[in-house]
């Protein structure tokens, strides 16, 4: 049977990040121009009549899209070659004119707050003055004129409200605990108004103040294992929603009152708990209309129109506009029309028991059901590590399954969403019990007759790349091969080279990964670093790296490749000169997938699509080991 072209899976989506204007008349979204994601707008009643407002050719815009409350300007973000120094631009939807709202020259910026009370302004945070800290500015979206609201001289973050008032600042201490601080009588930020113990630091955070400023909504795990939705009013806490199986991870707020409409949790699938009775009939309508998962991307100010993203595992995401007056959901468009008629496989949630009794929620995708017996498998490890795998249409799962591989993703300990005990069970377990969880899941797949024992690959990016390196060095006989994308090779050099603006929360690494401030702690981290165990590598390794990565510096890949070469250990190393922490450009994704496909075909025996033209326009460079992938050599020689 003819292979599904990898471009169908990895080229940019046709539509994404759909946001409705506050007045409910327009939608703005990302869509390609010449294969590069740009900003588009369309009337809400004519989604099939859009027009592009930007025409960037070098790199997609991202990673967010924000309407100003004047209904005329949309805020977009741009960096250079993956360096994550996001500059904010305001784009006039009537004229197409764009102006910067934050400095260039290496500054990183984000939108701190928007408010209907100030339709022509937004709060912007950026670190142009001091790379460690983000100052807060009031910025006019039409002119770019700005004024300083608060100079930040030592805090991880600042919390503001709908009236552009600074309510408190956030600061981590050396033990990973967080204090929320208000000004004291002298004007200093020293009055403690909230304290988050270290065991709750990854599962507790404030969400938003009500519009009247009297209530504060929280995601909060203090006093329980699973984080709940709470509110604080006059010093008292009240639980609004909780789920015995999973953390509450988000709260949908009313666009005017900023009071909760519903709260979401996710064990295997998203579950919404309605908090505002006026919306119960709407959620009943959603349950009848949608059979996958729903997410709410935006709501018009009057609350009458809601943009819904409907996600499934075997069908592309579809965007709808829901009208609360008629209770009808009108389809806008699909994220990937090119995948609508492609044979896709289900993503099955499975719970695997770890050796110490923890329940590990995994997602399994298998090749079409006409296979006979176990097949080669790819263990796909998510990054973070404090993120998680989710049920969805995963391009990587689907592509690998179409090549004949089973694909297993594991929410190992430390993954978000499963309670603070689960996330804290990963403390000081990088390369330890976190890796045991992966091995236990692989053993389950082999015992269940899903995977062939000696044909399992481990593959991942960021922490997942580190896990791939751990797989070949700590358990050298367990995997047939490994693929590391922007992974950490040495935990000590990684911690010492993080961005300056990460140092305000660096104590989290001290608690979670190991104490890099002591000699004993550094020895422990060196012991858990794959770089120091490369003599154990027996199986083929593919490494890919973005040259401009600010999170996991290029040195992390350079140093392990150099050490392997010094010892005569084979390795293939791909370097992308115009990428950062991962691959964004379509041309680079194509070339990477072409190499990965050939690498896996050679070492696992799956199907392989010829390279064809998928190296064209890519910045891919083989620093080492191009000749080690025979399947690839025969295609591009």
Coordinates of C-alpha atoms in Angstrom, one line a residue:
X1 CA 0.0 0.0 0.0
X2 CA 1.3 3.5 -0.8
X3 CA 2.7 5.4 2.1
X4 CA 0.9 8.5 3.4
X5 CA 3.4 11.4 2.5
X6 CA 5.1 12.8 5.7
X7 CA 4.2 16.3 4.5
X8 CA 0.6 15.6 5.3
X9 CA 1.5 15.2 8.9
X10 CA 4.3 17.8 9.4
X11 CA 3.5 20.7 7.1
X12 CA 1.9 23.7 8.9
X13 CA -1.7 23.5 9.8
X14 CA -4.1 25.3 7.5
X15 CA -5.7 27.1 10.5
X16 CA -4.9 27.4 14.2
X17 CA -5.1 29.7 17.2
X18 CA -8.6 31.0 16.3
X19 CA -9.7 34.0 18.4
X20 CA -12.9 36.0 18.2
X21 CA -12.8 39.8 18.5
X22 CA -14.3 41.3 21.7
X23 CA -17.3 42.6 19.7
X24 CA -17.9 39.2 18.2
X25 CA -17.6 40.4 14.6
X26 CA -14.3 39.0 13.5
X27 CA -12.0 36.1 13.9
X28 CA -8.2 36.2 13.8
X29 CA -6.1 33.1 13.3
X30 CA -2.9 31.7 12.0
X31 CA -2.8 30.3 8.4
X32 CA -0.1 29.8 5.9
X33 CA 1.1 32.3 3.3
X34 CA 3.6 30.5 1.0
X35 CA 3.9 27.7 3.5
X36 CA 4.7 30.0 6.5
X37 CA 2.1 30.7 9.2
X38 CA 0.9 34.3 9.2
X39 CA -1.9 36.4 10.6
X40 CA -5.3 36.2 8.9
X41 CA -8.7 37.7 9.7
X42 CA -12.2 37.0 8.5
X43 CA -15.8 38.2 9.3
X44 CA -17.3 35.7 11.8
X45 CA -20.2 35.1 9.4
X46 CA -17.9 34.6 6.4
X47 CA -15.0 32.4 7.6
X48 CA -14.5 31.2 4.0
X49 CA -13.6 34.8 3.0
X50 CA -10.4 35.6 4.9
X51 CA -7.5 37.8 4.1
X52 CA -3.9 37.8 5.3
X53 CA -2.6 40.8 7.3
X54 CA 1.0 39.7 7.4
X55 CA 3.3 38.0 4.8
X56 CA 6.4 36.8 6.6
X57 CA 8.4 34.4 4.5
X58 CA 11.3 33.4 6.9
X59 CA 9.6 32.1 10.0
X60 CA 6.1 31.6 11.3
X61 CA 4.5 33.9 13.8
X62 CA 3.7 32.6 17.2
X63 CA 3.2 31.3 19.8
X64 CA 0.1 33.4 20.7
X65 CA -2.5 35.7 19.2
X66 CA -4.2 38.4 21.3
X67 CA -7.1 40.8 20.3
X68 CA -6.9 44.3 21.8
X69 CA -10.2 45.4 23.3
X70 CA -10.5 48.2 20.7
X71 CA -11.5 45.5 18.2
X72 CA -9.1 46.9 15.6
X73 CA -5.7 45.6 16.6
X74 CA -4.3 42.1 17.0
X75 CA -1.1 41.4 18.8
X76 CA 1.4 38.9 17.3
X77 CA 4.8 37.7 18.4
X78 CA 8.0 37.3 16.4
X79 CA 11.5 36.0 17.3
X80 CA 14.6 35.4 15.2
X81 CA 15.7 31.9 14.2
X82 CA 14.2 30.3 17.3
X83 CA 16.0 32.5 19.9
X84 CA 12.7 33.0 21.8
X85 CA 13.3 36.8 22.2
X86 CA 9.7 37.4 21.4
X87 CA 8.9 40.9 20.2
X88 CA 5.2 42.0 20.3
X89 CA 3.7 43.7 17.2
X90 CA 0.3 45.3 17.0
X91 CA -1.4 44.8 13.6
X92 CA -4.2 47.1 12.5
X93 CA -6.9 44.8 11.0
X94 CA -8.2 47.7 8.8
X95 CA -5.0 49.0 7.3
X96 CA -2.6 46.0 7.8
X97 CA -0.1 48.4 9.4
X98 CA 2.1 46.9 12.1
X99 CA 4.1 48.6 14.9
X100 CA 6.3 47.1 17.7
X101 CA 5.0 47.3 21.2
X102 CA 8.2 46.0 22.8
X103 CA 11.9 46.6 22.2
X104 CA 14.0 44.5 19.8
X105 CA 17.8 43.9 20.4
X106 CA 17.5 40.7 22.4
X107 CA 14.6 41.6 24.7
X108 CA 11.9 39.0 25.4
X109 CA 8.4 40.2 25.9
X110 CA 4.9 38.9 26.7
X111 CA 1.4 40.3 27.2
X112 CA 0.9 40.8 30.9
X113 CA -2.8 41.9 30.8
X114 CA -5.6 43.1 28.6
X115 CA -8.7 44.7 29.9
X116 CA -12.0 46.0 28.4
X117 CA -11.6 49.0 30.7
X118 CA -8.6 50.1 28.6
X119 CA -9.5 49.2 25.1
X120 CA -6.5 51.1 23.5
X121 CA -3.9 49.8 25.9
X122 CA -2.3 46.5 27.1
X123 CA 0.2 45.7 29.8
X124 CA 3.4 44.4 28.3
X125 CA 6.3 42.8 30.2
X126 CA 9.8 42.8 28.8
X127 CA 13.4 42.4 30.0
X128 CA 15.2 45.0 28.0
X129 CA 16.6 46.8 31.1
X130 CA 17.8 43.6 32.9
X131 CA 17.7 40.2 31.2
X132 CA 16.8 38.6 34.6
X133 CA 13.6 40.5 35.3
X134 CA 10.5 41.7 33.4
X135 CA 9.4 45.3 33.9
X136 CA 5.7 46.1 33.3
X137 CA 4.6 48.8 30.9
X138 CA 1.3 50.3 29.8
X139 CA 1.4 50.4 26.0
X140 CA -0.9 52.1 23.5
X141 CA -1.8 49.5 20.8
X142 CA -2.3 52.1 18.1
X143 CA 0.8 54.3 18.6
X144 CA 3.2 52.1 20.6
X145 CA 3.6 54.9 23.2
X146 CA 4.4 53.4 26.6
X147 CA 4.8 54.3 30.3
X148 CA 6.5 52.3 33.1
X149 CA 4.0 50.8 35.5
X150 CA 6.5 48.8 37.6
X151 CA 10.2 48.3 37.6
X152 CA 11.0 44.7 38.6
X153 CA 14.2 44.3 40.6
X154 CA 14.1 40.8 41.8
X155 CA 10.9 38.9 41.2
X156 CA 9.9 35.8 39.2
X157 CA 6.6 37.5 38.2
X158 CA 4.1 40.2 38.8
X159 CA 0.3 39.7 39.2
X160 CA -2.0 42.5 37.9
X161 CA -5.8 42.9 37.7
X162 CA -8.4 44.1 35.2
X163 CA -7.8 47.7 36.3
X164 CA -4.1 47.5 35.5
X165 CA -3.2 47.5 39.1
X166 CA -0.2 45.5 40.5
X167 CA -1.7 43.3 43.2
X168 CA 1.4 41.3 44.3
X169 CA 4.7 40.0 43.1
X170 CA 5.9 36.4 43.1
X171 CA 9.3 35.3 44.4
X172 CA 10.9 31.8 44.8
X173 CA 13.2 31.2 47.8
X174 CA 16.3 29.0 47.7
X175 CA 14.2 26.0 48.7
X176 CA 11.8 26.2 45.8
X177 CA 8.9 27.7 47.9
X178 CA 7.1 30.7 46.6
X179 CA 5.9 33.8 48.4
X180 CA 3.4 36.3 47.1
X181 CA 4.4 39.8 48.4
X182 CA 2.6 43.1 48.7
X183 CA 4.1 46.5 49.6
X184 CA 4.6 47.2 53.3
X185 CA 4.2 50.6 55.0
X186 CA 7.5 51.8 53.6
X187 CA 6.7 50.8 50.0
X188 CA 8.9 47.7 50.0
X189 CA 7.7 44.4 48.6
X190 CA 8.0 42.5 51.9
X191 CA 4.5 41.9 53.1
X192 CA 3.7 38.1 52.7
X193 CA 0.1 37.7 51.4
X194 CA 0.4 34.1 50.3
X195 CA 2.8 31.2 50.6
X196 CA 3.2 28.1 48.4
X197 CA 5.1 25.2 49.9
X198 CA 7.6 23.5 47.6
X199 CA 5.4 20.4 47.5
X200 CA 2.6 22.5 46.0
X201 CA 4.8 24.8 43.8
X202 CA 4.0 23.0 40.5
X203 CA 0.3 22.4 41.2
X204 CA -0.8 25.8 42.7
X205 CA -1.1 29.2 41.1
X206 CA -3.5 32.2 41.0
X207 CA -5.6 32.6 37.9
X208 CA -7.3 35.9 37.9
X209 CA -9.1 38.5 40.0
X210 CA -12.8 39.1 39.5
X211 CA -13.5 42.4 37.7
X212 CA -14.6 44.1 40.9
X213 CA -11.3 43.0 42.5
X214 CA -12.9 41.3 45.5
X215 CA -12.2 37.7 44.6
X216 CA -9.2 35.8 43.4
X217 CA -9.5 32.5 41.5
X218 CA -6.9 29.7 42.1
X219 CA -5.8 26.4 40.9
X220 CA -4.7 25.1 44.3
X221 CA -3.4 21.8 45.7
X222 CA -2.6 23.0 49.2
X223 CA -4.3 20.6 51.7
X224 CA -5.1 18.0 49.1
X225 CA -3.4 15.9 46.5
X226 CA -5.3 16.8 43.3
X227 CA -5.4 20.6 42.6
X228 CA -8.9 22.1 42.8
X229 CA -10.5 25.3 41.5
X230 CA -10.8 27.7 44.4
X231 CA -11.6 31.3 45.2
X232 CA -10.3 33.6 47.9
X233 CA -12.6 36.3 49.3
X234 CA -11.8 38.3 52.4
X235 CA -9.1 35.8 53.4
X236 CA -11.3 32.7 53.2
X237 CA -10.9 29.8 50.6
X238 CA -13.8 28.0 49.0
X239 CA -13.5 25.0 46.7
X240 CA -15.4 25.4 43.5
X241 CA -14.5 22.2 41.6
X242 CA -12.3 19.1 42.0
X243 CA -11.7 15.8 40.4
X244 CA -10.6 12.7 42.4
X245 CA -8.5 11.4 39.4
X246 CA -6.8 14.5 38.1
X247 CA -5.9 18.1 38.8
X248 CA -8.1 20.9 37.7
X249 CA -5.9 22.5 35.1
X250 CA -7.8 25.5 33.8
X251 CA -10.8 27.7 34.5
X252 CA -13.0 29.3 31.9
X253 CA -13.9 32.9 33.0
X254 CA -16.7 35.2 32.1
X255 CA -15.3 37.9 29.8
X256 CA -16.9 40.8 31.8
X257 CA -17.2 39.7 35.4
X258 CA -14.1 37.4 35.2
X259 CA -16.0 34.9 37.3
X260 CA -15.7 31.2 36.6
X261 CA -18.0 29.6 34.0
X262 CA -16.5 26.1 34.2
X263 CA -13.3 24.2 35.2
X264 CA -11.4 21.6 33.3
X265 CA -9.6 18.5 34.5
X266 CA -7.9 15.7 32.5
X267 CA -7.0 12.2 33.4
X268 CA -7.3 10.4 30.1
X269 CA -9.7 12.9 28.5
X270 CA -10.9 16.4 29.3
X271 CA -13.8 16.7 31.8
X272 CA -15.6 20.0 32.3
X273 CA -17.4 20.9 35.5
X274 CA -19.9 23.7 35.1
X275 CA -19.7 26.4 37.8
X276 CA -22.1 29.0 36.5
X277 CA -25.7 27.5 36.3
X278 CA -26.6 29.9 33.4
X279 CA -24.2 27.9 31.2
X280 CA -25.4 24.4 32.1
X281 CA -27.7 24.2 29.0
X282 CA -24.8 25.3 26.8
X283 CA -22.6 22.5 28.1
X284 CA -25.5 20.1 27.6
X285 CA -25.6 21.2 24.0
X286 CA -21.9 20.7 23.7
X287 CA -22.2 17.1 25.0
X288 CA -24.8 16.3 22.3
X289 CA -22.9 18.0 19.5
X290 CA -19.3 17.0 20.2
X291 CA -18.0 13.5 20.9
X292 CA -14.3 14.4 21.2
X293 CA -12.7 16.9 23.5
X294 CA -13.7 20.6 23.5
X295 CA -11.6 23.6 24.3
X296 CA -12.7 27.2 24.4
X297 CA -10.3 29.5 22.6
X298 CA -12.2 32.8 23.2
X299 CA -15.5 34.4 24.0
X300 CA -17.0 37.7 22.8
X301 CA -17.4 40.4 25.4
X302 CA -21.2 40.1 25.5
X303 CA -20.8 36.3 26.0
X304 CA -23.0 35.5 23.1
X305 CA -20.4 33.8 20.8
X306 CA -17.8 31.2 21.8
X307 CA -15.1 29.8 19.7
X308 CA -14.7 26.0 20.3
X309 CA -11.9 23.8 19.2
X310 CA -13.1 20.2 18.8
X311 CA -10.3 17.7 19.1
X312 CA -10.4 14.0 18.3
X313 CA -7.7 11.3 17.8
X314 CA -8.6 10.2 14.3
X315 CA -9.9 13.4 12.9
X316 CA -8.3 16.9 12.6
X317 CA -9.2 19.7 15.0
X318 CA -12.3 21.6 13.9
X319 CA -13.2 25.1 14.9
X320 CA -16.8 26.1 15.6
X321 CA -18.6 29.3 16.6
X322 CA -21.3 28.6 19.2
X323 CA -24.2 31.0 19.4
X324 CA -25.6 31.1 23.0
X325 CA -28.9 32.6 21.7
X326 CA -29.7 29.8 19.3
X327 CA -27.7 27.0 21.0
X328 CA -26.2 26.2 17.6
X329 CA -22.6 25.4 16.7
X330 CA -21.5 26.6 13.2
X331 CA -18.4 25.0 11.8
X332 CA -15.8 27.5 10.7
X333 CA -13.1 25.3 9.3
X334 CA -10.6 22.4 9.9
X335 CA -7.1 22.7 11.1
X336 CA -5.9 20.1 8.6
X337 CA -8.3 19.4 5.7
X338 CA -5.5 17.4 4.1
X339 CA -5.9 14.8 6.9
X340 CA -9.7 14.5 6.7
X341 CA -9.8 11.6 4.3
X342 CA -6.5 9.9 5.4
X343 CA -6.8 6.5 7.2
X344 CA -5.8 7.3 10.8
X345 CA -5.5 5.0 13.9
X346 CA -7.0 5.5 17.3
X347 CA -4.9 6.7 20.3
X348 CA -5.9 4.4 23.2
X349 CA -5.5 5.5 26.8
X350 CA -4.0 2.7 28.9
X351 CA -3.0 2.6 32.6
X352 CA 0.3 0.7 33.3
X353 CA 1.4 -0.2 36.8
X354 CA 5.0 1.0 37.7
X355 CA 7.1 -1.3 39.7
X356 CA 6.5 0.7 42.9
X357 CA 2.7 0.8 42.3
X358 CA 2.2 4.2 40.6
X359 CA -0.4 4.3 37.9
X360 CA 1.1 5.5 34.6
X361 CA -1.4 6.8 32.1
X362 CA -0.1 5.9 28.6
X363 CA -1.4 6.5 25.1
X364 CA -0.9 3.7 22.6
X365 CA -1.3 3.9 18.8
X366 CA -1.0 0.8 16.8
X367 CA -0.7 0.1 13.1
X368 CA -3.8 -1.0 11.2
X369 CA -5.5 -4.1 12.7
X370 CA -4.5 -6.4 9.9
X371 CA -1.0 -7.0 11.4
X372 CA -0.1 -10.4 12.7
X373 CA 1.5 -10.5 16.1
X374 CA 3.8 -8.0 17.8
X375 CA 5.5 -5.2 15.8
X376 CA 8.4 -2.8 16.2
X377 CA 7.6 0.0 18.6
X378 CA 8.7 3.6 19.2
X379 CA 8.7 4.8 22.8
X380 CA 7.9 8.5 22.4
X381 CA 8.9 10.5 25.5
X382 CA 7.4 14.0 26.1
X383 CA 9.5 17.0 27.2
X384 CA 9.2 19.2 30.2
X385 CA 9.5 17.0 32.2
X386 CA 6.6 18.9 33.9
X387 CA 4.2 18.6 31.0
X388 CA 2.2 15.6 29.8
X389 CA 1.0 13.6 26.9
X390 CA -2.6 14.1 25.9
X391 CA -5.3 12.4 23.8
X392 CA -5.4 14.0 20.4
X393 CA -4.6 13.6 16.7
X394 CA -0.8 13.4 17.2
X395 CA 1.1 13.9 13.9
X396 CA 4.0 11.9 15.2
X397 CA 1.9 9.0 16.5
X398 CA 0.0 8.8 13.2
X399 CA 3.1 9.1 11.0
X400 CA 5.0 6.4 12.9
X401 CA 1.9 4.1 12.9
X402 CA 1.6 4.6 9.2
X403 CA 5.2 3.2 8.8
X404 CA 4.3 0.1 10.7
X405 CA 5.3 0.9 14.3
X406 CA 3.4 0.8 17.5
X407 CA 3.8 4.1 19.3
X408 CA 3.7 4.4 23.1
X409 CA 3.7 7.7 25.1
X410 CA 4.0 7.4 28.8
X411 CA 3.0 10.0 31.5
X412 CA 5.9 9.1 33.7
X413 CA 6.2 10.4 37.3
X414 CA 6.7 14.2 37.2
X415 CA 4.1 14.6 34.4
X416 CA 1.5 17.3 35.1
X417 CA -2.2 16.7 35.9
X418 CA -2.1 13.7 38.1
X419 CA -1.8 15.3 41.5
X420 CA 1.1 16.7 43.5
X421 CA 2.2 13.3 44.9
X422 CA 2.7 12.0 41.3
X423 CA 4.7 15.1 40.3
X424 CA 6.8 15.2 43.4
X425 CA 7.6 11.5 43.0
X426 CA 10.0 12.7 40.3
X427 CA 12.1 14.8 42.6
X428 CA 15.8 13.8 42.1
X429 CA 14.7 11.0 39.9
X430 CA 16.0 12.2 36.5
X431 CA 17.6 9.1 35.1
X432 CA 16.3 7.1 38.0
X433 CA 12.6 6.2 38.7
X434 CA 11.5 8.4 35.9
X435 CA 13.4 6.2 33.5
X436 CA 12.2 3.1 35.4
X437 CA 8.6 4.1 34.5
X438 CA 9.5 4.1 30.8
X439 CA 11.1 0.7 31.0
X440 CA 8.0 -0.6 32.9
X441 CA 5.7 0.6 30.2
X442 CA 7.9 -1.0 27.5
X443 CA 7.9 -4.3 29.4
X444 CA 4.1 -4.1 29.6
X445 CA 3.9 -3.6 25.8
X446 CA 6.2 -6.6 25.2
X447 CA 4.3 -8.8 27.6
X448 CA 1.0 -7.8 26.0
X449 CA 2.2 -8.9 22.6
X450 CA 2.2 -5.4 21.2
X451 CA 6.0 -4.8 20.7
X452 CA 8.9 -7.0 19.6
X453 CA 11.4 -7.1 22.4
X454 CA 14.5 -6.4 20.4
X455 CA 13.0 -3.8 18.1
X456 CA 12.0 -0.9 20.4
X457 CA 13.3 2.6 19.8
X458 CA 13.3 5.5 22.3
X459 CA 12.7 9.0 21.0
X460 CA 12.0 12.4 22.4
X461 CA 12.7 16.1 22.5
X462 CA 14.1 18.3 25.4
X463 CA 13.7 16.1 28.5
X464 CA 12.5 13.4 26.1
X465 CA 15.9 13.8 24.3
X466 CA 17.6 13.4 27.7
X467 CA 15.5 10.3 28.3
X468 CA 16.7 8.9 24.9
X469 CA 20.3 9.4 25.9
X470 CA 19.6 7.8 29.3
X471 CA 18.1 4.9 27.5
X472 CA 21.3 4.1 25.6
X473 CA 23.7 4.8 28.5
X474 CA 21.8 3.6 31.6
X475 CA 20.0 0.7 30.0
X476 CA 22.2 0.0 26.9
X477 CA 20.7 -3.3 26.0
X478 CA 17.0 -2.3 26.2
X479 CA 16.6 -0.2 23.0
X480 CA 17.5 -1.0 19.4
X481 CA 18.2 2.7 18.8
X482 CA 17.6 6.2 20.1
X483 CA 16.7 9.6 18.7
X484 CA 17.5 12.7 20.7
X485 CA 16.1 16.1 19.7
X486 CA 17.5 19.1 21.6
X487 CA 18.2 16.8 24.6
X488 CA 20.4 17.4 27.7
X489 CA 23.6 15.5 27.9
X490 CA 25.0 16.9 31.1
X491 CA 22.8 18.1 33.9
X492 CA 25.4 20.4 35.4
X493 CA 26.4 22.2 32.2
X494 CA 22.6 22.5 31.4
X495 CA 21.8 24.2 34.7
X496 CA 24.8 26.5 34.4
X497 CA 23.8 27.7 30.9
X498 CA 20.0 28.4 31.3
X499 CA 18.7 31.8 30.2
X500 CA 19.1 34.6 32.7
X501 CA 15.3 35.0 33.0
X502 CA 15.1 31.4 34.2
X503 CA 17.3 32.1 37.2
X504 CA 14.4 33.7 39.2
X505 CA 13.0 30.1 39.5
X506 CA 16.2 28.1 39.3
X507 CA 15.6 26.8 42.8
X508 CA 13.0 24.6 41.3
X509 CA 15.8 22.7 39.5
X510 CA 17.6 22.5 42.8
X511 CA 14.6 20.7 44.4
X512 CA 13.4 18.7 41.4
X513 CA 16.6 17.7 39.7
X514 CA 19.4 17.9 42.3
X515 CA 21.3 20.5 44.4
X516 CA 23.7 22.1 41.9
X517 CA 24.9 24.5 44.6
X518 CA 26.8 21.8 46.6
X519 CA 29.7 19.6 45.6
X520 CA 27.8 16.5 46.7
X521 CA 24.8 17.6 44.6
X522 CA 26.9 18.3 41.6
X523 CA 28.4 14.8 41.8
X524 CA 24.9 13.4 41.9
X525 CA 23.9 15.3 38.8
X526 CA 27.1 14.2 37.0
X527 CA 26.2 10.6 37.9
X528 CA 22.7 11.1 36.3
X529 CA 24.2 12.7 33.1
X530 CA 24.4 10.5 30.0
X531 CA 27.6 12.3 28.9
X532 CA 29.5 10.6 31.7
X533 CA 28.4 7.1 30.7
X534 CA 28.9 7.1 26.9
X535 CA 31.2 4.1 27.0
X536 CA 28.1 2.0 27.6
X537 CA 26.5 3.0 24.3
X538 CA 26.0 -0.1 22.1
X539 CA 23.2 0.9 19.9
X540 CA 22.7 3.5 17.1
X541 CA 22.1 7.1 18.1
X542 CA 20.7 10.0 16.1
X543 CA 21.0 13.6 17.6
X544 CA 19.3 16.7 16.2
X545 CA 19.9 20.2 17.6
X546 CA 18.9 23.8 16.9
X547 CA 21.9 26.1 16.8
X548 CA 20.0 29.0 18.5
X549 CA 18.4 27.0 21.4
X550 CA 18.4 29.1 24.5
X551 CA 17.0 26.4 26.8
X552 CA 19.2 23.5 25.9
X553 CA 22.3 25.1 24.4
X554 CA 23.9 23.6 21.3
X555 CA 26.9 22.7 23.6
X556 CA 24.7 19.9 25.1
X557 CA 24.7 18.1 21.8
X558 CA 28.2 19.2 20.7
X559 CA 29.9 17.8 23.8
X560 CA 28.4 14.3 23.7
X561 CA 29.0 14.0 19.9
X562 CA 32.6 15.1 20.4
X563 CA 33.1 12.7 23.3
X564 CA 31.7 9.8 21.2
X565 CA 33.9 10.6 18.3
X566 CA 36.9 10.7 20.5
X567 CA 36.1 7.2 21.6
X568 CA 35.2 6.0 18.1
X569 CA 31.5 5.5 19.0
X570 CA 29.3 6.0 15.9
X571 CA 26.7 8.8 16.1
X572 CA 24.7 10.8 13.5
X573 CA 24.4 14.5 14.3
X574 CA 22.0 17.0 12.6
X575 CA 22.4 20.7 13.2
X576 CA 19.9 23.3 12.1
X577 CA 21.3 26.8 11.9
X578 CA 18.0 28.6 11.9
X579 CA 16.2 26.8 14.7
X580 CA 16.0 26.9 18.5
X581 CA 14.4 24.6 21.0
X582 CA 12.8 22.3 18.5
X583 CA 12.0 22.6 14.8
X584 CA 9.5 25.2 13.5
X585 CA 10.2 25.7 9.8
X586 CA 8.3 23.4 7.5
X587 CA 11.4 22.7 5.4
X588 CA 13.3 21.6 8.5
X589 CA 10.5 19.4 9.8
X590 CA 10.4 17.6 6.5
X591 CA 14.2 17.0 6.4
X592 CA 14.2 15.8 10.0
X593 CA 11.3 13.4 9.4
X594 CA 13.0 12.1 6.3
X595 CA 16.2 11.3 8.3
X596 CA 14.2 9.9 11.3
X597 CA 12.2 7.7 8.9
X598 CA 15.3 6.3 7.3
X599 CA 17.0 5.8 10.7
X600 CA 14.1 3.9 12.1
X601 CA 13.6 1.8 9.0
X602 CA 17.3 0.7 9.1
X603 CA 17.2 -0.2 12.8
X604 CA 13.6 -1.3 13.4
X605 CA 12.6 -2.5 9.9
X606 CA 9.6 -0.3 9.3
X607 CA 8.5 1.3 6.0
X608 CA 10.5 4.2 4.6
X609 CA 9.4 7.0 2.3
X610 CA 12.1 8.2 -0.1
X611 CA 13.7 11.6 0.7
X612 CA 12.6 13.1 -2.6
X613 CA 12.6 16.9 -2.4
X614 CA 12.3 17.1 1.4
X615 CA 15.8 18.4 2.0
X616 CA 15.1 21.5 -0.3
X617 CA 15.0 24.8 1.6
X618 CA 16.1 23.2 4.8
X619 CA 19.1 24.3 6.9
X620 CA 19.9 20.7 7.8
X621 CA 23.6 20.0 8.1
X622 CA 25.1 16.6 8.9
X623 CA 27.8 17.4 11.4
X624 CA 28.6 13.7 11.8
X625 CA 27.5 10.2 10.8
X626 CA 25.7 10.9 7.5
X627 CA 27.2 7.7 6.1
X628 CA 25.9 5.6 9.0
X629 CA 22.3 5.5 7.7
X630 CA 22.6 3.2 4.7
X631 CA 18.9 3.6 3.7
X632 CA 19.4 7.4 3.6
X633 CA 22.7 7.2 1.7
X634 CA 21.1 5.1 -1.1
X635 CA 18.4 7.8 -1.5
X636 CA 20.5 10.9 -1.6
X637 CA 23.9 9.8 -2.9

